[in-house]
Short mmCIF file of C-alpha atoms in Angstrom, two decimals:
data_model
loop_
_atom_site.label_atom_id
_atom_site.label_comp_id
_atom_site.label_asym_id
_atom_site.label_seq_id
_atom_site.Cartn_x
_atom_site.Cartn_y
_atom_site.Cartn_z
CA UNK A 1 25.08 -19.22 5.68
CA UNK A 2 23.31 -22.05 7.57
CA UNK A 3 24.54 -25.61 7.74
CA UNK A 4 22.48 -28.57 6.54
CA UNK A 5 22.35 -32.29 7.37
CA UNK A 6 24.30 -32.93 4.15
CA UNK A 7 27.11 -30.62 5.28
CA UNK A 8 27.20 -32.29 8.70
CA UNK A 9 27.77 -35.65 6.99
CA UNK A 10 30.82 -34.17 5.25
CA UNK A 11 32.61 -33.86 8.60
CA UNK A 12 35.51 -36.29 9.12
CA UNK A 13 33.82 -37.95 12.13
CA UNK A 14 30.87 -38.95 9.92
CA UNK A 15 32.97 -40.48 7.08
CA UNK A 16 31.70 -44.04 7.70
CA UNK A 17 28.07 -43.05 8.42
CA UNK A 18 25.40 -43.77 5.80
CA UNK A 19 21.96 -42.39 5.08
CA UNK A 20 19.41 -45.23 5.27
CA UNK A 21 16.18 -43.23 4.96
CA UNK A 22 14.74 -39.76 4.26
CA UNK A 23 17.35 -38.66 1.73
CA UNK A 24 15.05 -35.84 0.51
CA UNK A 25 15.51 -34.21 3.92
CA UNK A 26 19.27 -33.76 3.70
CA UNK A 27 18.76 -30.01 3.08
CA UNK A 28 17.23 -29.59 6.55
CA UNK A 29 18.94 -26.83 8.54
CA UNK A 30 20.98 -27.91 11.60
CA UNK A 31 21.39 -25.55 14.52
CA UNK A 32 22.11 -27.96 17.38
CA UNK A 33 22.80 -31.59 18.35
CA UNK A 34 21.27 -33.55 21.23
CA UNK A 35 22.08 -36.91 22.82
CA UNK A 36 19.06 -39.11 23.61
CA UNK A 37 19.63 -40.44 27.13
CA UNK A 38 16.06 -40.72 28.50
CA UNK A 39 12.83 -42.11 27.03
CA UNK A 40 10.87 -38.85 27.30
CA UNK A 41 13.40 -36.83 25.33
CA UNK A 42 10.85 -34.56 23.64
CA UNK A 43 10.70 -31.72 26.23
CA UNK A 44 14.51 -31.40 26.10
CA UNK A 45 15.18 -31.00 22.38
CA UNK A 46 15.16 -27.87 20.24
CA UNK A 47 13.85 -27.55 16.71
CA UNK A 48 16.36 -27.91 13.87
CA UNK A 49 18.50 -30.27 16.03
CA UNK A 50 20.02 -33.61 15.11
CA UNK A 51 19.21 -36.33 17.62
CA UNK A 52 22.04 -38.79 18.28
CA UNK A 53 21.18 -42.09 19.98
CA UNK A 54 21.72 -45.83 20.41
CA UNK A 55 17.95 -46.17 20.99
CA UNK A 56 18.81 -47.65 24.41
CA UNK A 57 16.11 -45.62 26.30
CA UNK A 58 13.33 -47.10 24.12
CA UNK A 59 14.76 -50.20 22.38
CA UNK A 60 12.49 -52.58 24.27
CA UNK A 61 9.35 -50.41 23.84
CA UNK A 62 7.78 -51.08 20.44
CA UNK A 63 5.17 -48.31 20.84
CA UNK A 64 7.88 -45.75 21.66
CA UNK A 65 9.90 -46.84 18.62
CA UNK A 66 6.86 -46.45 16.33
CA UNK A 67 6.07 -42.99 17.77
CA UNK A 68 9.62 -41.57 17.67
CA UNK A 69 10.05 -40.48 14.02
CA UNK A 70 6.57 -38.83 13.61
CA UNK A 71 7.10 -36.97 16.91
CA UNK A 72 10.55 -35.73 15.86
CA UNK A 73 9.15 -34.47 12.56
CA UNK A 74 6.31 -32.73 14.45
CA UNK A 75 8.94 -30.98 16.62
CA UNK A 76 10.82 -29.85 13.46
CA UNK A 77 14.02 -31.79 14.12
CA UNK A 78 16.56 -32.01 11.30
CA UNK A 79 17.33 -35.77 11.45
CA UNK A 80 18.41 -38.65 13.67
CA UNK A 81 21.73 -40.48 13.91
CA UNK A 82 21.38 -44.08 15.24
CA UNK A 83 24.23 -46.33 16.36
CA UNK A 84 22.97 -49.97 16.21
CA UNK A 85 24.69 -53.22 17.28
CA UNK A 86 24.98 -52.40 20.95
CA UNK A 87 21.34 -52.46 21.97
CA UNK A 88 19.57 -53.19 18.68
CA UNK A 89 20.75 -55.43 15.86
CA UNK A 90 19.51 -53.08 13.12
CA UNK A 91 17.46 -49.95 12.69
CA UNK A 92 13.72 -50.99 12.78
CA UNK A 93 12.18 -51.21 9.31
CA UNK A 94 9.07 -49.35 10.59
CA UNK A 95 11.25 -46.35 11.41
CA UNK A 96 12.87 -46.44 7.95
CA UNK A 97 9.43 -46.52 6.24
CA UNK A 98 8.19 -43.61 8.34
CA UNK A 99 11.35 -41.58 7.67
CA UNK A 100 11.12 -42.12 3.92
CA UNK A 101 7.47 -41.07 3.88
CA UNK A 102 8.20 -37.96 5.95
CA UNK A 103 11.51 -37.01 4.26
CA UNK A 104 13.26 -37.26 7.62
CA UNK A 105 16.92 -38.33 7.41
CA UNK A 106 18.05 -41.43 9.39
CA UNK A 107 21.83 -41.77 9.51
CA UNK A 108 23.25 -45.11 10.55
CA UNK A 109 26.45 -44.67 12.53
CA UNK A 110 29.36 -47.17 12.50
CA UNK A 111 30.02 -49.24 15.57
CA UNK A 112 33.20 -47.28 16.41
CA UNK A 113 31.40 -43.91 16.44
CA UNK A 114 31.95 -41.75 19.54
CA UNK A 115 28.59 -40.06 20.16
CA UNK A 116 29.97 -37.26 22.39
CA UNK A 117 32.56 -36.40 19.75
CA UNK A 118 29.89 -36.33 17.06
CA UNK A 119 27.89 -33.82 19.07
CA UNK A 120 30.96 -31.72 19.76
CA UNK A 121 31.84 -31.55 16.04
CA UNK A 122 28.33 -30.54 15.05
CA UNK A 123 28.23 -27.82 17.70
CA UNK A 124 31.64 -26.57 16.63
CA UNK A 125 30.71 -26.20 12.94
CA UNK A 126 27.39 -24.64 13.94
CA UNK A 127 29.17 -22.10 16.16
CA UNK A 128 31.68 -21.35 13.41
CA UNK A 129 28.90 -20.65 10.93
CA UNK A 130 27.13 -18.46 13.50
CA UNK A 131 30.27 -16.38 14.04
CA UNK A 132 30.70 -16.01 10.25
CA UNK A 133 27.12 -14.72 9.99
CA UNK A 134 27.69 -12.23 12.80
CA UNK A 135 30.93 -11.01 11.24
CA UNK A 136 29.13 -10.59 7.91
CA UNK A 137 26.33 -8.64 9.57
CA UNK A 138 28.88 -6.36 11.26
CA UNK A 139 30.67 -5.81 7.93
CA UNK A 140 27.40 -4.66 6.33
CA UNK A 141 26.61 -2.43 9.27
CA UNK A 142 30.03 -0.77 9.40
CA UNK A 143 30.28 -0.15 5.66
CA UNK A 144 26.76 1.25 5.29
CA UNK A 145 27.01 3.24 8.52
CA UNK A 146 30.14 4.97 7.17
CA UNK A 147 28.19 5.98 4.03
CA UNK A 148 25.20 7.07 6.13
CA UNK A 149 27.35 9.32 8.35
CA UNK A 150 28.79 10.89 5.21
CA UNK A 151 25.23 11.82 4.21
CA UNK A 152 25.05 9.55 1.17
CA UNK A 153 21.63 9.06 -0.42
CA UNK A 154 19.53 5.88 -0.67
CA UNK A 155 20.85 5.02 -4.14
CA UNK A 156 24.43 4.83 -2.82
CA UNK A 157 23.37 2.65 0.14
CA UNK A 158 21.47 0.26 -2.11
CA UNK A 159 24.37 -0.09 -4.58
CA UNK A 160 26.86 -0.73 -1.79
CA UNK A 161 24.56 -3.29 -0.18
CA UNK A 162 24.27 -5.09 -3.55
CA UNK A 163 28.07 -5.02 -3.90
CA UNK A 164 28.56 -6.56 -0.46
CA UNK A 165 26.02 -9.37 -0.79
CA UNK A 166 26.70 -10.05 -4.51
CA UNK A 167 23.05 -10.01 -5.58
CA UNK A 168 20.72 -7.40 -7.21
CA UNK A 169 18.68 -5.19 -4.92
CA UNK A 170 15.35 -3.45 -5.54
CA UNK A 171 13.75 -0.85 -3.27
CA UNK A 172 9.96 -0.42 -3.47
CA UNK A 173 7.46 1.88 -1.74
CA UNK A 174 4.18 0.86 -0.10
CA UNK A 175 2.40 0.99 -3.46
CA UNK A 176 4.93 -1.41 -5.09
CA UNK A 177 6.57 1.35 -7.11
CA UNK A 178 10.32 0.89 -7.65
CA UNK A 179 12.11 3.70 -5.81
CA UNK A 180 15.59 2.63 -6.91
CA UNK A 181 17.60 -0.46 -7.84
CA UNK A 182 21.24 -1.58 -7.85
CA UNK A 183 23.44 -0.73 -10.80
CA UNK A 184 23.12 -4.20 -12.34
CA UNK A 185 19.37 -3.53 -12.82
CA UNK A 186 19.71 0.00 -14.31
CA UNK A 187 17.80 0.38 -17.62
CA UNK A 188 16.01 -2.92 -17.01
CA UNK A 189 12.21 -3.10 -17.23
CA UNK A 190 11.21 -3.82 -13.60
CA UNK A 191 7.65 -4.19 -12.27
CA UNK A 192 6.42 -5.37 -8.88
CA UNK A 193 2.84 -6.53 -8.38
CA UNK A 194 0.73 -8.79 -6.22
CA UNK A 195 0.82 -12.39 -7.44
CA UNK A 196 -1.69 -13.53 -4.81
CA UNK A 197 -3.46 -10.59 -3.21
CA UNK A 198 -5.10 -12.69 -0.47
CA UNK A 199 -1.73 -13.86 0.86
CA UNK A 200 0.02 -10.56 0.10
CA UNK A 201 2.54 -12.41 -2.11
CA UNK A 202 4.60 -10.46 -4.64
CA UNK A 203 5.55 -11.20 -8.22
CA UNK A 204 8.61 -9.41 -9.67
CA UNK A 205 9.05 -9.08 -13.41
CA UNK A 206 12.41 -8.06 -14.93
CA UNK A 207 12.57 -7.93 -18.73
CA UNK A 208 9.96 -10.65 -18.96
CA UNK A 209 11.59 -12.93 -16.35
CA UNK A 210 9.37 -13.69 -13.34
CA UNK A 211 10.46 -14.03 -9.71
CA UNK A 212 7.78 -15.49 -7.47
CA UNK A 213 7.56 -15.81 -3.68
CA UNK A 214 10.60 -17.79 -2.48
CA UNK A 215 12.82 -16.65 -5.35
CA UNK A 216 13.75 -13.49 -3.47
CA UNK A 217 14.18 -12.13 0.05
CA UNK A 218 11.94 -9.25 1.18
CA UNK A 219 12.38 -7.09 4.28
CA UNK A 220 10.26 -4.16 5.43
CA UNK A 221 11.70 -0.66 5.87
CA UNK A 222 10.25 0.83 9.08
CA UNK A 223 11.03 3.81 11.24
CA UNK A 224 8.90 3.92 14.36
CA UNK A 225 5.29 3.40 13.27
CA UNK A 226 5.98 4.59 9.73
CA UNK A 227 6.47 1.98 6.99
CA UNK A 228 8.33 3.30 3.93
CA UNK A 229 8.40 0.18 1.73
CA UNK A 230 10.55 -2.98 1.27
CA UNK A 231 14.05 -4.10 0.30
CA UNK A 232 14.04 -6.98 -2.16
CA UNK A 233 17.13 -9.09 -2.71
CA UNK A 234 16.97 -11.36 -5.81
CA UNK A 235 18.20 -14.58 -4.21
CA UNK A 236 16.27 -17.68 -3.17
CA UNK A 237 15.37 -17.72 0.52
CA UNK A 238 16.86 -21.20 1.06
CA UNK A 239 20.10 -21.17 2.99
CA UNK A 240 20.26 -17.39 3.28
CA UNK A 241 20.40 -16.46 6.98
CA UNK A 242 23.47 -14.25 6.51
CA UNK A 243 21.77 -12.39 3.63
CA UNK A 244 18.64 -11.85 5.73
CA UNK A 245 20.75 -10.35 8.50
CA UNK A 246 22.52 -8.13 5.98
CA UNK A 247 19.22 -6.80 4.65
CA UNK A 248 17.96 -6.31 8.21
CA UNK A 249 21.00 -4.17 9.04
CA UNK A 250 20.64 -2.21 5.79
CA UNK A 251 16.91 -1.61 6.40
CA UNK A 252 17.63 0.25 9.66
CA UNK A 253 19.94 2.71 7.95
CA UNK A 254 17.79 3.11 4.83
CA UNK A 255 14.80 3.76 7.11
CA UNK A 256 16.85 6.47 8.87
CA UNK A 257 17.56 8.14 5.52
CA UNK A 258 13.89 7.97 4.64
CA UNK A 259 12.94 9.42 8.01
CA UNK A 260 15.52 12.20 7.70
CA UNK A 261 14.19 13.05 4.22
CA UNK A 262 10.66 12.88 5.59
CA UNK A 263 11.50 15.41 8.33
CA UNK A 264 13.07 17.75 5.77
CA UNK A 265 10.04 17.40 3.54
CA UNK A 266 7.71 18.19 6.43
CA UNK A 267 9.60 21.45 7.08
CA UNK A 268 9.61 22.34 3.40
CA UNK A 269 5.96 21.42 3.13
CA UNK A 270 5.05 23.77 5.95
CA UNK A 271 6.83 26.69 4.22
CA UNK A 272 5.35 25.69 0.88
CA UNK A 273 1.79 25.47 2.22
CA UNK A 274 2.08 28.91 3.76
CA UNK A 275 3.36 30.27 0.44
CA UNK A 276 0.46 28.72 -1.50
CA UNK A 277 -2.13 29.91 1.03
CA UNK A 278 -0.95 33.43 0.36
CA UNK A 279 -1.44 32.91 -3.37
CA UNK A 280 -4.97 31.53 -2.94
CA UNK A 281 -5.87 34.40 -0.59
CA UNK A 282 -4.67 36.97 -3.15
CA UNK A 283 -1.69 38.10 -1.07
CA UNK A 284 0.56 38.72 -4.07
CA UNK A 285 2.96 41.61 -4.54
CA UNK A 286 4.79 40.47 -7.66
CA UNK A 287 3.89 37.66 -10.07
CA UNK A 288 7.56 37.29 -11.06
CA UNK A 289 8.59 36.86 -7.40
CA UNK A 290 5.90 34.21 -6.95
CA UNK A 291 7.10 32.25 -9.99
CA UNK A 292 10.73 32.43 -8.77
CA UNK A 293 9.78 31.36 -5.26
CA UNK A 294 7.78 28.44 -6.62
CA UNK A 295 11.05 27.11 -8.15
CA UNK A 296 12.42 26.79 -4.60
CA UNK A 297 9.74 24.17 -3.97
CA UNK A 298 10.43 22.29 -7.17
CA UNK A 299 7.36 23.79 -8.85
CA UNK A 300 7.57 24.93 -12.45
CA UNK A 301 4.73 27.48 -12.31
CA UNK A 302 3.40 28.15 -15.83
CA UNK A 303 -0.05 28.96 -17.12
CA UNK A 304 -2.84 27.99 -17.65
CA UNK A 305 -3.29 26.10 -14.36
CA UNK A 306 -6.21 23.92 -13.32
CA UNK A 307 -6.93 23.30 -9.66
CA UNK A 308 -8.23 19.95 -8.41
CA UNK A 309 -9.42 19.61 -4.80
CA UNK A 310 -9.40 16.01 -3.44
CA UNK A 311 -11.24 15.39 -0.16
CA UNK A 312 -11.49 12.14 1.80
CA UNK A 313 -15.09 11.60 2.87
CA UNK A 314 -14.62 9.81 6.23
CA UNK A 315 -15.21 10.86 9.83
CA UNK A 316 -12.29 8.96 11.39
CA UNK A 317 -9.79 11.82 11.69
CA UNK A 318 -6.82 9.58 12.54
CA UNK A 319 -7.35 7.34 9.57
CA UNK A 320 -8.00 10.34 7.33
CA UNK A 321 -4.71 11.96 8.38
CA UNK A 322 -2.79 8.73 7.79
CA UNK A 323 -4.18 8.35 4.29
CA UNK A 324 -3.54 12.04 3.41
CA UNK A 325 0.10 11.68 4.57
CA UNK A 326 0.52 8.48 2.57
CA UNK A 327 -0.92 10.10 -0.58
CA UNK A 328 1.33 13.13 -0.19
CA UNK A 329 4.54 11.22 0.62
CA UNK A 330 4.11 8.59 -2.12
CA UNK A 331 3.17 11.29 -4.70
CA UNK A 332 0.09 9.19 -5.46
CA UNK A 333 -1.84 11.86 -7.38
CA UNK A 334 1.27 12.87 -9.36
CA UNK A 335 1.70 9.23 -10.42
CA UNK A 336 -1.93 8.95 -11.51
CA UNK A 337 -1.53 12.07 -13.68
CA UNK A 338 1.71 10.68 -15.11
CA UNK A 339 -0.04 7.40 -15.83
CA UNK A 340 -2.52 9.34 -17.95
CA UNK A 341 0.51 11.05 -19.58
CA UNK A 342 -1.02 14.45 -18.77
CA UNK A 343 1.78 16.27 -17.01
CA UNK A 344 5.38 15.75 -15.84
CA UNK A 345 6.05 15.82 -12.09
CA UNK A 346 7.68 19.27 -11.97
CA UNK A 347 4.57 20.73 -13.65
CA UNK A 348 2.44 19.59 -10.68
CA UNK A 349 2.13 20.70 -7.07
CA UNK A 350 0.07 19.01 -4.37
CA UNK A 351 -0.51 20.66 -1.03
CA UNK A 352 -2.66 19.96 2.06
CA UNK A 353 -5.02 22.86 2.76
CA UNK A 354 -8.24 22.97 4.79
CA UNK A 355 -8.56 19.23 5.25
CA UNK A 356 -8.16 18.52 1.51
CA UNK A 357 -5.45 17.96 -1.04
CA UNK A 358 -5.19 20.85 -3.50
CA UNK A 359 -3.49 19.94 -6.77
CA UNK A 360 -2.17 22.56 -9.25
CA UNK A 361 -1.78 21.22 -12.82
CA UNK A 362 -0.24 22.90 -15.83
CA UNK A 363 -2.84 22.32 -18.57
CA UNK A 364 -1.17 24.11 -21.48
CA UNK A 365 -0.75 20.98 -23.61
CA UNK A 366 -3.86 19.12 -22.43
CA UNK A 367 -6.63 18.88 -25.00
CA UNK A 368 -10.23 18.67 -23.79
CA UNK A 369 -9.03 19.39 -20.26
CA UNK A 370 -12.40 18.88 -18.61
CA UNK A 371 -12.76 15.35 -19.97
CA UNK A 372 -9.12 14.52 -19.18
CA UNK A 373 -9.28 15.76 -15.58
CA UNK A 374 -12.59 14.01 -14.93
CA UNK A 375 -10.94 10.78 -16.15
CA UNK A 376 -8.02 11.42 -13.77
CA UNK A 377 -10.48 12.00 -10.94
CA UNK A 378 -12.21 8.71 -11.65
CA UNK A 379 -8.82 6.97 -11.69
CA UNK A 380 -8.05 8.38 -8.23
CA UNK A 381 -11.44 7.23 -6.95
CA UNK A 382 -11.03 3.76 -8.47
CA UNK A 383 -7.57 3.38 -6.91
CA UNK A 384 -8.89 4.24 -3.44
CA UNK A 385 -12.34 2.62 -3.67
CA UNK A 386 -11.45 -0.23 -1.32
CA UNK A 387 -10.16 2.13 1.36
CA UNK A 388 -12.14 5.35 1.47
CA UNK A 389 -14.81 7.47 -0.26
CA UNK A 390 -13.42 10.45 -2.15
CA UNK A 391 -14.90 13.73 -3.40
CA UNK A 392 -13.07 15.66 -6.17
CA UNK A 393 -13.80 19.20 -7.39
CA UNK A 394 -12.19 20.55 -10.54
CA UNK A 395 -11.89 24.18 -11.65
CA UNK A 396 -11.60 25.86 -15.01
CA UNK A 397 -8.14 27.08 -15.99
CA UNK A 398 -6.45 30.05 -14.30
CA UNK A 399 -4.67 32.21 -16.89
CA UNK A 400 -2.54 34.13 -14.39
CA UNK A 401 -1.55 34.21 -10.72
CA UNK A 402 -4.20 36.78 -9.89
CA UNK A 403 -7.02 34.41 -10.89
CA UNK A 404 -5.81 31.54 -8.66
CA UNK A 405 -8.08 32.70 -5.85
CA UNK A 406 -11.13 32.59 -8.13
CA UNK A 407 -10.44 29.14 -9.66
CA UNK A 408 -9.71 27.71 -6.19
CA UNK A 409 -13.20 28.79 -5.17
CA UNK A 410 -14.53 27.20 -8.36
CA UNK A 411 -12.89 23.86 -7.49
CA UNK A 412 -13.99 24.11 -3.89
CA UNK A 413 -17.57 25.05 -4.76
CA UNK A 414 -17.85 22.28 -7.32
CA UNK A 415 -16.61 19.89 -4.59
CA UNK A 416 -19.27 21.07 -2.20
CA UNK A 417 -21.99 20.95 -4.87
CA UNK A 418 -20.93 17.38 -5.66
CA UNK A 419 -21.15 16.42 -1.98
CA UNK A 420 -24.74 17.77 -1.89
CA UNK A 421 -25.66 15.68 -4.95
CA UNK A 422 -23.78 12.45 -4.14
CA UNK A 423 -23.63 10.06 -1.23
CA UNK A 424 -20.70 8.09 -2.63
CA UNK A 425 -17.39 9.03 -4.25
CA UNK A 426 -17.71 11.57 -7.07
CA UNK A 427 -15.91 13.86 -9.53
CA UNK A 428 -17.47 17.26 -9.98
CA UNK A 429 -16.32 19.91 -12.55
CA UNK A 430 -17.23 23.56 -12.17
CA UNK A 431 -18.62 23.64 -15.74
CA UNK A 432 -21.28 21.20 -14.57
CA UNK A 433 -22.77 24.17 -12.73
CA UNK A 434 -22.77 26.95 -15.34
CA UNK A 435 -25.78 28.53 -13.72
CA UNK A 436 -23.68 29.18 -10.58
CA UNK A 437 -21.88 31.91 -12.51
CA UNK A 438 -25.16 33.79 -12.83
CA UNK A 439 -26.48 32.96 -9.36
CA UNK A 440 -23.38 34.21 -7.60
CA UNK A 441 -23.93 37.69 -9.06
CA UNK A 442 -27.07 38.01 -6.91
CA UNK A 443 -25.67 39.54 -3.75
CA UNK A 444 -28.87 39.43 -1.70
CA UNK A 445 -29.11 35.92 -0.20
CA UNK A 446 -32.63 36.66 1.11
CA UNK A 447 -33.88 36.95 -2.49
CA UNK A 448 -32.31 33.58 -3.39
CA UNK A 449 -33.70 31.85 -0.27
CA UNK A 450 -37.15 33.24 -0.91
CA UNK A 451 -37.11 32.02 -4.52
CA UNK A 452 -36.08 28.52 -3.49
CA UNK A 453 -38.67 28.40 -0.74
CA UNK A 454 -41.40 29.50 -3.13
CA UNK A 455 -40.55 27.00 -5.90
CA UNK A 456 -39.34 23.87 -4.09
CA UNK A 457 -39.64 24.67 -0.37
CA UNK A 458 -42.50 22.21 0.11
CA UNK A 459 -40.39 19.36 -1.33
CA UNK A 460 -37.47 20.25 0.96
CA UNK A 461 -39.78 20.37 4.02
CA UNK A 462 -41.51 17.12 3.01
CA UNK A 463 -38.20 15.27 2.81
CA UNK A 464 -37.32 16.32 6.38
CA UNK A 465 -40.22 14.26 7.80
CA UNK A 466 -40.68 11.58 5.14
CA UNK A 467 -38.40 9.03 3.54
CA UNK A 468 -39.62 9.38 -0.03
CA UNK A 469 -36.46 11.13 -1.29
CA UNK A 470 -38.37 13.64 -3.39
CA UNK A 471 -35.35 16.03 -3.74
CA UNK A 472 -33.21 13.15 -5.07
CA UNK A 473 -36.06 12.26 -7.43
CA UNK A 474 -36.27 15.90 -8.63
CA UNK A 475 -32.48 15.95 -9.19
CA UNK A 476 -32.56 12.86 -11.42
CA UNK A 477 -35.65 14.05 -13.29
CA UNK A 478 -33.81 17.29 -14.13
CA UNK A 479 -30.67 15.34 -15.19
CA UNK A 480 -32.78 13.04 -17.41
CA UNK A 481 -34.73 15.94 -18.99
CA UNK A 482 -37.86 14.79 -17.12
CA UNK A 483 -37.87 11.41 -18.90
CA UNK A 484 -39.58 9.28 -16.23
CA UNK A 485 -38.42 5.94 -17.63
CA UNK A 486 -34.74 6.99 -17.76
CA UNK A 487 -35.02 8.56 -14.28
CA UNK A 488 -36.43 5.32 -12.80
CA UNK A 489 -33.52 3.34 -14.27
CA UNK A 490 -30.96 5.80 -12.88
CA UNK A 491 -32.60 5.71 -9.45
CA UNK A 492 -32.72 1.91 -9.54
CA UNK A 493 -36.43 1.93 -8.67
CA UNK A 494 -39.52 0.50 -10.38
CA UNK A 495 -41.24 2.78 -12.87
CA UNK A 496 -44.46 2.68 -10.76
CA UNK A 497 -42.51 3.81 -7.70
CA UNK A 498 -41.25 6.83 -9.63
CA UNK A 499 -44.81 7.63 -10.87
CA UNK A 500 -45.98 7.55 -7.27
CA UNK A 501 -43.24 10.03 -6.28
CA UNK A 502 -44.13 12.31 -9.22
CA UNK A 503 -47.79 12.26 -8.08
CA UNK A 504 -46.69 13.28 -4.58
CA UNK A 505 -44.57 16.13 -6.03
CA UNK A 506 -47.63 17.35 -7.93
CA UNK A 507 -49.77 17.11 -4.80
CA UNK A 508 -47.30 19.51 -3.17
CA UNK A 509 -48.16 22.09 -5.86
CA UNK A 510 -45.09 21.56 -8.08
CA UNK A 511 -45.89 21.64 -11.80
CA UNK A 512 -43.43 19.49 -13.79
CA UNK A 513 -45.36 19.50 -17.04
CA UNK A 514 -45.46 23.24 -17.93
CA UNK A 515 -42.32 24.23 -19.86
CA UNK A 516 -41.92 27.67 -18.23
CA UNK A 517 -42.55 26.20 -14.76
CA UNK A 518 -39.95 23.52 -15.39
CA UNK A 519 -37.41 26.24 -16.25
CA UNK A 520 -38.06 27.98 -12.98
CA UNK A 521 -37.92 24.69 -11.14
CA UNK A 522 -34.46 23.97 -12.59
CA UNK A 523 -33.32 27.46 -11.64
CA UNK A 524 -34.64 27.02 -8.08
CA UNK A 525 -32.88 23.69 -7.77
CA UNK A 526 -29.53 25.15 -8.83
CA UNK A 527 -29.98 28.06 -6.43
CA UNK A 528 -30.63 25.50 -3.72
CA UNK A 529 -27.32 23.76 -4.58
CA UNK A 530 -25.48 27.08 -4.57
CA UNK A 531 -26.88 28.01 -1.15
CA UNK A 532 -26.01 24.58 0.24
CA UNK A 533 -22.48 24.85 -1.17
CA UNK A 534 -21.93 28.26 0.43
CA UNK A 535 -23.34 27.09 3.74
CA UNK A 536 -20.83 24.22 3.79
#
């Protein structure tokens, strides 16, 4: 607990002193006291000090008197104690006006005041408070360290911290989700959100009551370069140095628990990823054994299962790795699925494989699963739109363990096909490419390449040397059933621009008016996508 000007005035040595100006500044914090013995005192004083003086060094200098109060406020002093009568008859009215305007306390000392003793008393009470704060910090450290060494979890640490400081505690992750709270907040409706995004200020709501910035103390939980979240103590920041130190001590130990859990999770994740790779590669001896082993990783493996592949579309490998780790550790995708009320956490499993996140989702109770999962994909994209582009491929449902390998390829191929078709973030479902099921049965790639080259090869070659985007135009024309007006709107180009592109396509020998030719054109285009997907 810090001491204020008001508390200093409660000392016995100040019993005959009176506040003559700046009463609104009596809550200013006092850390030190300084005697003014020279005119140029400013280089020798610390912020949050009380200046004690007779004004002797400047009493005959009107300019210095007029400059003193504003300069002390600028240097963040707490107040000034002036002993008149010896060198000045009374405290200058100009100083009183300035102090009132700036909420800077001026304390008039009685003629019998001993300035040295005043300073000694202030320093003594300040030192006493400092020792109390250090003792309190040590108490927090010792009690929580004892729990930490016993291997207690974060919930126990948070509850004990709340018990020591006497105020409710909330623990949040980097996405403002409540990880845990002290017992006095159990079963309360708690939400944490940004009140002012620009200034990164938080707003906490508990059962309809709002706590804005300044109504709580927040401290980051860090271990090395990893940030796990924040501790929030529901107590106004004013006069709370001891509480801040307590939270600081607690944050070190809580960060250590997080880091220990993180290391354990990394080891488990490595074993889990190896286990799932074997499933996707068809290395299965017994379906029952696989289901039982999945339980060891907290995975309730039941069927049907849909696979979703989430890929970050950026070249910066360091940033990509950081975001993947954050998404995995914070269970971001699981929370998005829960938000859509699609699946409980233990029915999901997210793993990192081949530079993508692969999500297994139990879809047994999900109606219209394609629509539902596309909506989830769009939610993921929307949540990350300000940070990174995302591609998402979604499979049909696997009915048994043996078909996992097939549906993983479906999800992966739909991801690749989507990346061929889209320059920005996208969600791509395997059913969007029904023709792929037929095309993949053709084992001779030379036949497929020859067909593509014959039907749309000239467009592909033309785009390599010209910037008319004829393949993109053909894609949208196919999607819009060759309705030129709708295609122009979707491409965000003028109708005449689209007509010019169509004329150029025709000049390349491509017939987009004959029904049978259009059918072959669509087939050739889908074969082209299939080939591109397999190349990638």
